[in-house]
Amino acid sequence: MKKIITSLVLLVALQLSAQKVVTSEQWQQDLRFLQKTINNDFSFLYKKVTAKEFNEAVDAFYNEIPNLEEHEIVVGFSKVISLFKYGHTYVSFHQKPYEFSQFPFNLYQFNDGIYIEGTHKNYPKAVGAKVIAVEETPIADVLEAIKPTVEAENSQYFKAYGINNIRYPEVLHAQRITQKLQSQVTLTLEKNGERFDQTFDVLENKAGVPTKYGFIQPNEEWVSARNQNETPLYLKNFDKIFYYEYLPNQKIVYVRHSGIWNDKTETMESFYNRVFEFVENNDVEKLVLDVRLNGGGNNYLLKPVITGIIETQKINQNGKLFVIAGRRTFSACQNFVNRLHNYTNAIFVGEPTGENINFYGDANTLKLPNSGISLRLSWAWWQDKPQWQNEDWLAPQLPVAISSEDYRTNQDPVLGKALSFEPENFILDPM
């Protein structure tokens, strides 16, 4: 009996500690701890924001904390960290006990606006609709409001990883899109010429929206705006990190590569050796390497791929090697495209990348002492190009973006641009 009582006491104590309330003073102490750590150990991050600007923002936030609710404080920490504008330096909204709720939709910014790319089956009318406003605030103003909460390196990163902060009711309230923290949000939508309001209820139990590479994965509960009767090459075989397909009519080998990792069944080096062998031994005129969904991984896996492309002279020529990049091309994949740009004859197609050409990557975890919040702070400087070439992104020579209708009907004008390209009078490097 004594053991049972002791166990109950311990259980109650654990529950109480898990529900510990962090006071305003403790939040302020955490903020000063973060400020001191950055100024002492991470001052090299002062590239896009000055130490003066950062410390002034910290002081302003410090004074606001006593008047803020807990979720507003978490968003406040995110805004402070996002001042550095490095995608590896951030506060996650998916950490306990401060995990944010989500509304059941996924947004995607096409070249004709922001659309509901997918949503829960309970909202069928909303699927594929254009977003006009959130809680009567025009979508352009909503994006400006949430932008400070995103660790955006550039506008492409914000498109890829930032706009879905609109899903968080905590962010909407902290940024005053809503006047209080609420479990419903109303979006003004437009579809088939009709404008209408759709109210979404927050997902239960902090459930998340099932996306992969930025797109809803349809199942019995979730619906995509894309017609599921066929699948374009860049969205095929999501169970694999990389795959290739031969397009005999065009004499092209297409490779989709969506992570700088070894696959569970094959290493990157082995996969590309197979690709290069196929190119050499078959009637192949072009190689298209699609990394538009590639968010990075392990830089040290890249060397045999780069050298293999250089050695495959059959395709390492002007007009025969194409790299499709985009907003989700990030981290180690930024290094990948940088090196392809430096050392091969690749022509780049699609959208600019979501990372700066040279950037602070990797990250250490910093745990705040009172709240227990974990932050990620970049420490490794990756420089593939000279300092004076540090553009916001790597831009394609052949820019192409897709529309909502392209996506809905499974068209891929980006790949189409590479397939139809004729090199006559094209200068690979105008400089």
CSV table of C-alpha atoms in Angstrom, one decimal:
chain,number,residue,atom,x,y,z
A,1,MET,CA,0.0,0.0,0.0
A,2,LYS,CA,2.8,2.3,0.9
A,3,LYS,CA,4.4,1.7,-2.5
A,4,ILE,CA,1.1,2.5,-4.3
A,5,ILE,CA,0.7,5.8,-2.3
A,6,THR,CA,4.3,6.7,-3.1
A,7,SER,CA,3.7,6.0,-6.8
A,8,LEU,CA,0.6,8.2,-6.8
A,9,VAL,CA,2.4,11.0,-5.1
A,10,LEU,CA,5.2,10.8,-7.7
A,11,LEU,CA,2.6,10.8,-10.5
A,12,VAL,CA,0.8,13.8,-9.2
A,13,ALA,CA,4.2,15.6,-8.8
A,14,LEU,CA,5.1,14.8,-12.4
A,15,GLN,CA,1.8,16.1,-13.6
A,16,LEU,CA,2.2,19.3,-11.7
A,17,SER,CA,5.7,19.8,-13.0
A,18,ALA,CA,4.5,19.2,-16.6
A,19,GLN,CA,1.8,21.9,-16.0
A,20,LYS,CA,4.3,24.3,-14.5
A,21,VAL,CA,3.3,27.9,-15.2
A,22,VAL,CA,6.2,30.1,-16.4
A,23,THR,CA,6.0,33.6,-15.0
A,24,SER,CA,6.6,36.8,-16.9
A,25,GLU,CA,9.8,37.2,-15.0
A,26,GLN,CA,11.0,33.8,-16.0
A,27,TRP,CA,10.1,34.4,-19.7
A,28,GLN,CA,12.1,37.6,-19.5
A,29,GLN,CA,15.1,35.7,-17.9
A,30,ASP,CA,14.9,33.3,-20.8
A,31,LEU,CA,15.0,36.2,-23.3
A,32,ARG,CA,18.1,37.7,-21.6
A,33,PHE,CA,19.7,34.3,-21.6
A,34,LEU,CA,19.1,34.0,-25.4
A,35,GLN,CA,20.3,37.6,-25.9
A,36,LYS,CA,23.5,36.9,-24.0
A,37,THR,CA,24.2,33.6,-25.8
A,38,ILE,CA,23.8,35.2,-29.2
A,39,ASN,CA,26.0,38.2,-28.4
A,40,ASN,CA,28.7,36.1,-26.8
A,41,ASP,CA,28.7,32.9,-29.0
A,42,PHE,CA,26.8,33.6,-32.2
A,43,SER,CA,27.6,37.2,-33.0
A,44,PHE,CA,28.8,36.0,-36.5
A,45,LEU,CA,25.1,35.8,-37.3
A,46,TYR,CA,24.9,39.6,-37.5
A,47,LYS,CA,24.9,39.8,-41.3
A,48,LYS,CA,21.4,40.9,-42.3
A,49,VAL,CA,20.6,42.5,-38.9
A,50,THR,CA,22.9,44.6,-36.8
A,51,ALA,CA,23.6,43.9,-33.1
A,52,LYS,CA,22.0,47.2,-32.3
A,53,GLU,CA,18.8,46.3,-34.2
A,54,PHE,CA,18.7,42.9,-32.6
A,55,ASN,CA,19.2,44.2,-29.1
A,56,GLU,CA,16.6,46.9,-29.5
A,57,ALA,CA,14.1,44.4,-30.7
A,58,VAL,CA,14.9,42.2,-27.6
A,59,ASP,CA,14.5,45.1,-25.3
A,60,ALA,CA,11.1,46.0,-26.8
A,61,PHE,CA,9.9,42.4,-26.6
A,62,TYR,CA,11.2,42.2,-23.0
A,63,ASN,CA,8.9,45.1,-22.0
A,64,GLU,CA,6.0,43.6,-23.8
A,65,ILE,CA,6.2,40.1,-22.2
A,66,PRO,CA,4.1,40.9,-19.0
A,67,ASN,CA,1.2,41.9,-21.2
A,68,LEU,CA,1.3,38.9,-23.5
A,69,GLU,CA,-0.3,35.4,-23.4
A,70,GLU,CA,1.9,32.4,-23.5
A,71,HIS,CA,1.4,31.7,-27.2
A,72,GLU,CA,2.2,35.3,-28.0
A,73,ILE,CA,5.4,35.0,-26.1
A,74,VAL,CA,6.4,31.9,-28.2
A,75,VAL,CA,5.6,33.8,-31.4
A,76,GLY,CA,7.7,36.7,-30.0
A,77,PHE,CA,10.7,34.5,-29.6
A,78,SER,CA,10.2,33.4,-33.2
A,79,LYS,CA,10.1,37.0,-34.4
A,80,VAL,CA,13.3,37.8,-32.6
A,81,ILE,CA,15.2,34.8,-34.0
A,82,SER,CA,13.7,35.4,-37.5
A,83,LEU,CA,15.5,38.7,-37.6
A,84,PHE,CA,18.7,36.8,-38.6
A,85,LYS,CA,16.9,35.6,-41.8
A,86,TYR,CA,18.7,32.2,-42.0
A,87,GLY,CA,16.4,29.2,-42.5
A,88,HIS,CA,18.4,27.0,-40.1
A,89,THR,CA,17.9,29.5,-37.3
A,90,TYR,CA,14.4,29.3,-35.9
A,91,VAL,CA,11.9,28.4,-33.2
A,92,SER,CA,9.7,25.5,-34.0
A,93,PHE,CA,6.0,25.7,-33.3
A,94,HIS,CA,5.9,21.9,-33.0
A,95,GLN,CA,7.5,21.4,-29.6
A,96,LYS,CA,5.8,20.3,-26.4
A,97,PRO,CA,4.4,21.7,-24.2
A,98,TYR,CA,4.1,24.7,-26.6
A,99,GLU,CA,2.9,22.9,-29.7
A,100,PHE,CA,0.6,25.1,-31.7
A,101,SER,CA,-2.8,24.0,-33.1
A,102,GLN,CA,-3.5,23.9,-36.9
A,103,PHE,CA,-6.4,24.6,-39.2
A,104,PRO,CA,-7.1,21.8,-41.7
A,105,PHE,CA,-5.8,23.3,-45.0
A,106,ASN,CA,-2.6,23.6,-47.0
A,107,LEU,CA,-1.8,26.7,-49.0
A,108,TYR,CA,0.3,27.0,-52.1
A,109,GLN,CA,1.4,30.1,-53.9
A,110,PHE,CA,1.1,29.6,-57.7
A,111,ASN,CA,1.8,32.2,-60.3
A,112,ASP,CA,-1.8,33.3,-60.2
A,113,GLY,CA,-2.3,33.6,-56.5
A,114,ILE,CA,-2.5,31.6,-53.2
A,115,TYR,CA,-4.8,28.6,-53.3
A,116,ILE,CA,-6.1,25.9,-51.0
A,117,GLU,CA,-3.9,23.1,-52.4
A,118,GLY,CA,-5.6,20.6,-50.1
A,119,THR,CA,-7.8,20.3,-47.1
A,120,HIS,CA,-9.7,17.9,-44.9
A,121,LYS,CA,-12.6,16.1,-46.6
A,122,ASN,CA,-15.1,18.1,-44.5
A,123,TYR,CA,-14.4,21.2,-46.6
A,124,PRO,CA,-14.8,19.9,-50.2
A,125,LYS,CA,-15.9,23.3,-51.6
A,126,ALA,CA,-12.7,24.9,-50.4
A,127,VAL,CA,-10.4,22.5,-52.3
A,128,GLY,CA,-8.7,24.3,-55.2
A,129,ALA,CA,-10.1,27.7,-54.3
A,130,LYS,CA,-8.2,31.0,-54.4
A,131,VAL,CA,-7.7,32.7,-51.0
A,132,ILE,CA,-8.9,36.3,-51.1
A,133,ALA,CA,-8.9,37.2,-47.4
A,134,VAL,CA,-8.5,35.8,-43.9
A,135,GLU,CA,-11.0,37.1,-41.3
A,136,GLU,CA,-11.8,39.9,-43.8
A,137,THR,CA,-8.1,40.9,-44.0
A,138,PRO,CA,-6.9,40.9,-47.6
A,139,ILE,CA,-4.4,38.0,-48.2
A,140,ALA,CA,-1.6,40.4,-49.1
A,141,ASP,CA,-1.9,42.1,-45.8
A,142,VAL,CA,-2.1,38.8,-44.0
A,143,LEU,CA,1.2,37.7,-45.6
A,144,GLU,CA,2.9,40.9,-44.5
A,145,ALA,CA,1.6,40.3,-41.0
A,146,ILE,CA,2.9,36.8,-40.6
A,147,LYS,CA,6.2,37.4,-42.4
A,148,PRO,CA,8.1,38.5,-39.3
A,149,THR,CA,7.3,35.1,-37.7
A,150,VAL,CA,9.2,33.3,-40.5
A,151,GLU,CA,13.0,32.7,-40.7
A,152,ALA,CA,12.8,33.6,-44.4
A,153,GLU,CA,16.2,33.8,-46.3
A,154,ASN,CA,14.3,35.2,-49.3
A,155,SER,CA,10.9,35.5,-50.8
A,156,GLN,CA,11.2,32.0,-52.2
A,157,TYR,CA,11.7,30.5,-48.8
A,158,PHE,CA,8.7,32.4,-47.5
A,159,LYS,CA,6.6,30.9,-50.4
A,160,ALA,CA,7.8,27.4,-49.6
A,161,TYR,CA,7.9,27.3,-45.9
A,162,GLY,CA,6.3,30.4,-44.5
A,163,ILE,CA,2.9,31.1,-45.9
A,164,ASN,CA,1.4,28.1,-44.0
A,165,ASN,CA,2.0,29.9,-40.7
A,166,ILE,CA,-1.5,31.1,-41.6
A,167,ARG,CA,-2.6,27.6,-40.4
A,168,TYR,CA,-1.7,28.4,-36.8
A,169,PRO,CA,-4.4,30.2,-34.7
A,170,GLU,CA,-1.7,31.3,-32.3
A,171,VAL,CA,0.1,33.1,-35.0
A,172,LEU,CA,-3.0,34.7,-36.4
A,173,HIS,CA,-3.8,36.1,-33.0
A,174,ALA,CA,-0.3,37.1,-32.1
A,175,GLN,CA,-0.1,39.1,-35.4
A,176,ARG,CA,-3.6,40.5,-34.9
A,177,ILE,CA,-5.3,38.9,-37.8
A,178,THR,CA,-7.8,37.7,-35.2
A,179,GLN,CA,-8.6,39.7,-32.0
A,180,LYS,CA,-8.4,36.7,-29.8
A,181,LEU,CA,-7.1,33.1,-29.8
A,182,GLN,CA,-9.9,31.2,-31.4
A,183,SER,CA,-10.6,27.6,-32.6
A,184,GLN,CA,-12.2,28.8,-35.9
A,185,VAL,CA,-11.0,30.9,-38.8
A,186,THR,CA,-13.0,32.2,-41.8
A,187,LEU,CA,-11.4,32.5,-45.2
A,188,THR,CA,-12.9,34.3,-48.1
A,189,LEU,CA,-12.4,32.1,-51.1
A,190,GLU,CA,-13.0,32.2,-54.9
A,191,LYS,CA,-13.8,29.3,-57.1
A,192,ASN,CA,-15.4,28.9,-60.5
A,193,GLY,CA,-16.2,32.6,-60.5
A,194,GLU,CA,-18.0,32.5,-57.1
A,195,ARG,CA,-16.8,34.2,-54.0
A,196,PHE,CA,-17.7,32.7,-50.7
A,197,ASP,CA,-16.7,32.4,-47.0
A,198,GLN,CA,-15.5,29.1,-45.5
A,199,THR,CA,-15.0,28.6,-41.8
A,200,PHE,CA,-12.5,26.0,-40.7
A,201,ASP,CA,-12.4,24.3,-37.3
A,202,VAL,CA,-9.0,23.7,-35.6
A,203,LEU,CA,-7.8,20.1,-35.8
A,204,GLU,CA,-8.2,18.1,-32.6
A,205,ASN,CA,-5.4,17.0,-30.3
A,206,LYS,CA,-2.8,19.3,-32.1
A,207,ALA,CA,-3.0,17.1,-35.1
A,208,GLY,CA,-1.0,18.2,-38.1
A,209,VAL,CA,-1.8,18.5,-41.8
A,210,PRO,CA,-0.4,15.5,-43.8
A,211,THR,CA,2.0,17.1,-46.3
A,212,LYS,CA,5.1,15.9,-48.1
A,213,TYR,CA,7.4,18.3,-50.0
A,214,GLY,CA,4.7,21.0,-49.5
A,215,PHE,CA,1.8,19.1,-51.0
A,216,ILE,CA,-1.2,17.3,-49.3
A,217,GLN,CA,-0.9,13.5,-49.4
A,218,PRO,CA,-4.5,12.4,-50.2
A,219,ASN,CA,-6.1,9.6,-48.2
A,220,GLU,CA,-9.5,8.7,-46.9
A,221,GLU,CA,-9.5,11.9,-44.7
A,222,TRP,CA,-7.6,14.5,-46.9
A,223,VAL,CA,-8.3,15.8,-50.4
A,224,SER,CA,-5.9,17.4,-52.9
A,225,ALA,CA,-6.8,20.0,-55.6
A,226,ARG,CA,-4.8,18.0,-58.1
A,227,ASN,CA,-6.6,15.5,-60.3
A,228,GLN,CA,-5.5,12.1,-59.1
A,229,ASN,CA,-6.0,10.2,-62.4
A,230,GLU,CA,-2.4,10.7,-63.3
A,231,THR,CA,0.8,11.9,-61.6
A,232,PRO,CA,3.5,14.2,-63.1
A,233,LEU,CA,7.0,13.0,-62.9
A,234,TYR,CA,8.1,15.4,-60.2
A,235,LEU,CA,5.3,14.1,-57.8
A,236,LYS,CA,5.8,10.4,-58.6
A,237,ASN,CA,7.4,7.7,-56.3
A,238,PHE,CA,7.4,9.7,-53.1
A,239,ASP,CA,8.4,6.6,-51.3
A,240,LYS,CA,11.9,7.1,-52.9
A,241,ILE,CA,14.3,9.9,-52.3
A,242,PHE,CA,15.5,9.6,-55.9
A,243,TYR,CA,14.4,7.8,-59.1
A,244,TYR,CA,15.0,8.1,-62.8
A,245,GLU,CA,12.9,7.5,-65.9
A,246,TYR,CA,13.8,7.3,-69.5
A,247,LEU,CA,11.7,9.3,-72.0
A,248,PRO,CA,12.4,7.5,-75.3
A,249,ASN,CA,10.5,9.9,-77.5
A,250,GLN,CA,12.6,12.8,-76.3
A,251,LYS,CA,15.8,10.7,-75.7
A,252,ILE,CA,15.9,12.2,-72.2
A,253,VAL,CA,16.8,10.7,-68.8
A,254,TYR,CA,14.7,12.4,-66.1
A,255,VAL,CA,15.9,12.3,-62.5
A,256,ARG,CA,13.8,13.5,-59.5
A,257,HIS,CA,16.1,13.9,-56.5
A,258,SER,CA,14.3,15.2,-53.3
A,259,GLY,CA,16.9,14.9,-50.5
A,260,ILE,CA,20.7,14.8,-50.1
A,261,TRP,CA,20.5,11.4,-48.4
A,262,ASN,CA,21.1,7.8,-49.1
A,263,ASP,CA,17.8,6.0,-49.8
A,264,LYS,CA,16.9,3.0,-47.6
A,265,THR,CA,17.6,0.7,-50.5
A,266,GLU,CA,20.5,2.5,-52.3
A,267,THR,CA,23.2,5.0,-51.7
A,268,MET,CA,23.3,8.3,-53.7
A,269,GLU,CA,26.6,7.3,-55.3
A,270,SER,CA,25.3,3.9,-56.4
A,271,PHE,CA,22.1,5.5,-57.8
A,272,TYR,CA,24.0,8.0,-59.9
A,273,ASN,CA,26.4,5.4,-61.1
A,274,ARG,CA,23.4,3.6,-62.5
A,275,VAL,CA,22.2,6.8,-64.1
A,276,PHE,CA,25.5,7.6,-65.7
A,277,GLU,CA,25.9,4.0,-67.0
A,278,PHE,CA,22.5,4.2,-68.6
A,279,VAL,CA,23.3,7.5,-70.2
A,280,GLU,CA,26.5,6.2,-71.7
A,281,ASN,CA,25.0,2.9,-73.0
A,282,ASN,CA,21.7,4.1,-74.4
A,283,ASP,CA,20.3,6.6,-76.9
A,284,VAL,CA,20.3,9.6,-74.5
A,285,GLU,CA,20.6,13.2,-75.7
A,286,LYS,CA,19.7,15.1,-72.5
A,287,LEU,CA,19.7,14.6,-68.7
A,288,VAL,CA,17.2,16.5,-66.6
A,289,LEU,CA,18.0,16.7,-62.9
A,290,ASP,CA,15.0,17.9,-60.9
A,291,VAL,CA,15.8,19.2,-57.4
A,292,ARG,CA,12.8,21.6,-57.0
A,293,LEU,CA,11.6,19.7,-53.9
A,294,ASN,CA,15.0,19.0,-52.4
A,295,GLY,CA,15.4,20.5,-49.0
A,296,GLY,CA,18.9,19.3,-48.3
A,297,GLY,CA,20.7,16.7,-46.2
A,298,ASN,CA,24.3,15.7,-46.1
A,299,ASN,CA,26.8,17.7,-48.1
A,300,TYR,CA,29.4,15.0,-47.9
A,301,LEU,CA,27.4,12.8,-50.3
A,302,LEU,CA,27.7,15.3,-53.2
A,303,LYS,CA,31.2,14.8,-54.5
A,304,PRO,CA,30.8,11.6,-56.5
A,305,VAL,CA,27.6,13.0,-58.1
A,306,ILE,CA,29.4,16.2,-59.2
A,307,THR,CA,32.5,14.4,-60.5
A,308,GLY,CA,30.3,11.8,-62.2
A,309,ILE,CA,28.4,14.5,-64.2
A,310,ILE,CA,31.7,16.2,-65.1
A,311,GLU,CA,33.1,12.9,-66.4
A,312,THR,CA,29.9,12.0,-68.4
A,313,GLN,CA,30.9,14.2,-71.3
A,314,LYS,CA,28.0,12.9,-73.4
A,315,ILE,CA,25.6,15.1,-71.4
A,316,ASN,CA,27.9,17.7,-69.7
A,317,GLN,CA,27.5,20.0,-72.7
A,318,ASN,CA,25.6,23.2,-73.4
A,319,GLY,CA,21.9,22.3,-74.1
A,320,LYS,CA,22.2,18.7,-72.8
A,321,LEU,CA,22.2,19.0,-69.1
A,322,PHE,CA,19.3,20.7,-67.2
A,323,VAL,CA,18.7,21.3,-63.5
A,324,ILE,CA,15.2,22.1,-62.3
A,325,ALA,CA,15.3,24.2,-59.1
A,326,GLY,CA,12.7,25.9,-57.1
A,327,ARG,CA,11.5,27.5,-53.8
A,328,ARG,CA,12.2,24.3,-51.8
A,329,THR,CA,15.7,23.9,-53.1
A,330,PHE,CA,17.5,24.6,-49.8
A,331,SER,CA,20.4,23.8,-47.4
A,332,ALA,CA,22.7,21.0,-48.8
A,333,CYS,CA,20.8,21.2,-52.0
A,334,GLN,CA,21.8,24.8,-52.3
A,335,ASN,CA,25.4,23.6,-52.1
A,336,PHE,CA,24.5,21.0,-54.8
A,337,VAL,CA,23.2,23.5,-57.3
A,338,ASN,CA,26.0,25.9,-56.5
A,339,ARG,CA,28.5,23.3,-57.4
A,340,LEU,CA,26.6,22.2,-60.5
A,341,HIS,CA,26.6,25.9,-61.5
A,342,ASN,CA,30.3,26.2,-60.8
A,343,TYR,CA,31.7,23.1,-62.4
A,344,THR,CA,29.2,21.8,-65.0
A,345,ASN,CA,27.5,23.1,-68.2
A,346,ALA,CA,24.0,22.8,-66.5
A,347,ILE,CA,21.2,25.1,-67.7
A,348,PHE,CA,18.9,26.0,-64.8
A,349,VAL,CA,15.2,26.0,-65.2
A,350,GLY,CA,12.2,26.8,-62.9
A,351,GLU,CA,12.2,29.2,-60.0
A,352,PRO,CA,15.0,30.8,-57.8
A,353,THR,CA,16.1,28.7,-54.9
A,354,GLY,CA,14.9,29.1,-51.3
A,355,GLU,CA,18.3,29.8,-49.8
A,356,ASN,CA,21.1,32.4,-50.2
A,357,ILE,CA,24.0,31.3,-52.4
A,358,ASN,CA,26.4,31.5,-49.4
A,359,PHE,CA,24.7,30.9,-46.0
A,360,TYR,CA,24.8,29.9,-42.4
A,361,GLY,CA,23.6,26.3,-42.2
A,362,ASP,CA,23.6,23.5,-39.7
A,363,ALA,CA,22.5,24.5,-36.2
A,364,ASN,CA,23.0,23.9,-32.5
A,365,THR,CA,20.1,23.5,-30.2
A,366,LEU,CA,19.7,26.1,-27.4
A,367,LYS,CA,17.3,25.2,-24.6
A,368,LEU,CA,15.9,28.1,-22.6
A,369,PRO,CA,16.3,27.4,-18.9
A,370,ASN,CA,12.9,28.3,-17.5
A,371,SER,CA,10.4,27.6,-20.3
A,372,GLY,CA,12.4,24.7,-21.8
A,373,ILE,CA,11.8,26.0,-25.3
A,374,SER,CA,14.4,24.8,-27.8
A,375,LEU,CA,15.7,27.1,-30.5
A,376,ARG,CA,18.0,26.3,-33.4
A,377,LEU,CA,21.0,28.6,-34.0
A,378,SER,CA,23.1,28.2,-37.2
A,379,TRP,CA,26.9,28.0,-36.8
A,380,ALA,CA,28.4,26.7,-40.1
A,381,TRP,CA,29.2,29.1,-42.9
A,382,TRP,CA,28.9,27.4,-46.3
A,383,GLN,CA,30.5,29.4,-49.1
A,384,ASP,CA,30.6,27.8,-52.6
A,385,LYS,CA,31.0,31.1,-54.4
A,386,PRO,CA,33.1,34.2,-53.8
A,387,GLN,CA,31.8,36.6,-51.1
A,388,TRP,CA,30.9,39.2,-53.7
A,389,GLN,CA,28.6,36.8,-55.5
A,390,ASN,CA,26.4,36.2,-52.4
A,391,GLU,CA,23.0,36.8,-54.1
A,392,ASP,CA,19.7,36.1,-52.3
A,393,TRP,CA,19.3,32.9,-54.4
A,394,LEU,CA,20.5,31.0,-57.5
A,395,ALA,CA,18.3,32.2,-60.3
A,396,PRO,CA,17.4,30.1,-63.3
A,397,GLN,CA,18.5,31.0,-66.9
A,398,LEU,CA,15.1,29.7,-68.0
A,399,PRO,CA,12.5,31.0,-65.5
A,400,VAL,CA,9.2,29.1,-65.3
A,401,ALA,CA,6.5,28.9,-62.7
A,402,ILE,CA,3.3,26.8,-62.6
A,403,SER,CA,-0.3,28.1,-62.3
A,404,SER,CA,-3.1,26.6,-60.2
A,405,GLU,CA,-4.6,25.2,-63.4
A,406,ASP,CA,-1.3,23.5,-64.3
A,407,TYR,CA,-1.2,21.9,-61.0
A,408,ARG,CA,-4.8,20.8,-61.0
A,409,THR,CA,-4.5,19.2,-64.4
A,410,ASN,CA,-1.1,17.6,-63.8
A,411,GLN,CA,0.8,19.8,-66.3
A,412,ASP,CA,4.4,20.6,-65.8
A,413,PRO,CA,5.6,23.6,-67.8
A,414,VAL,CA,8.9,23.6,-66.0
A,415,LEU,CA,9.9,20.2,-67.3
A,416,GLY,CA,8.3,21.2,-70.6
A,417,LYS,CA,10.7,24.1,-70.9
A,418,ALA,CA,13.7,21.8,-70.6
A,419,LEU,CA,12.2,19.2,-73.0
A,420,SER,CA,11.6,21.8,-75.7
A,421,PHE,CA,14.8,23.8,-75.3
A,422,GLU,CA,16.9,24.5,-78.4
A,423,PRO,CA,20.4,25.7,-77.7
A,424,GLU,CA,20.8,27.7,-80.9
A,425,ASN,CA,22.2,31.2,-80.0
A,426,PHE,CA,21.9,30.4,-76.3
A,427,ILE,CA,24.9,31.7,-74.2
A,428,LEU,CA,25.3,29.6,-71.1
A,429,ASP,CA,27.5,32.2,-69.3
A,430,PRO,CA,26.9,35.8,-70.7
A,431,MET,CA,29.8,37.1,-68.6
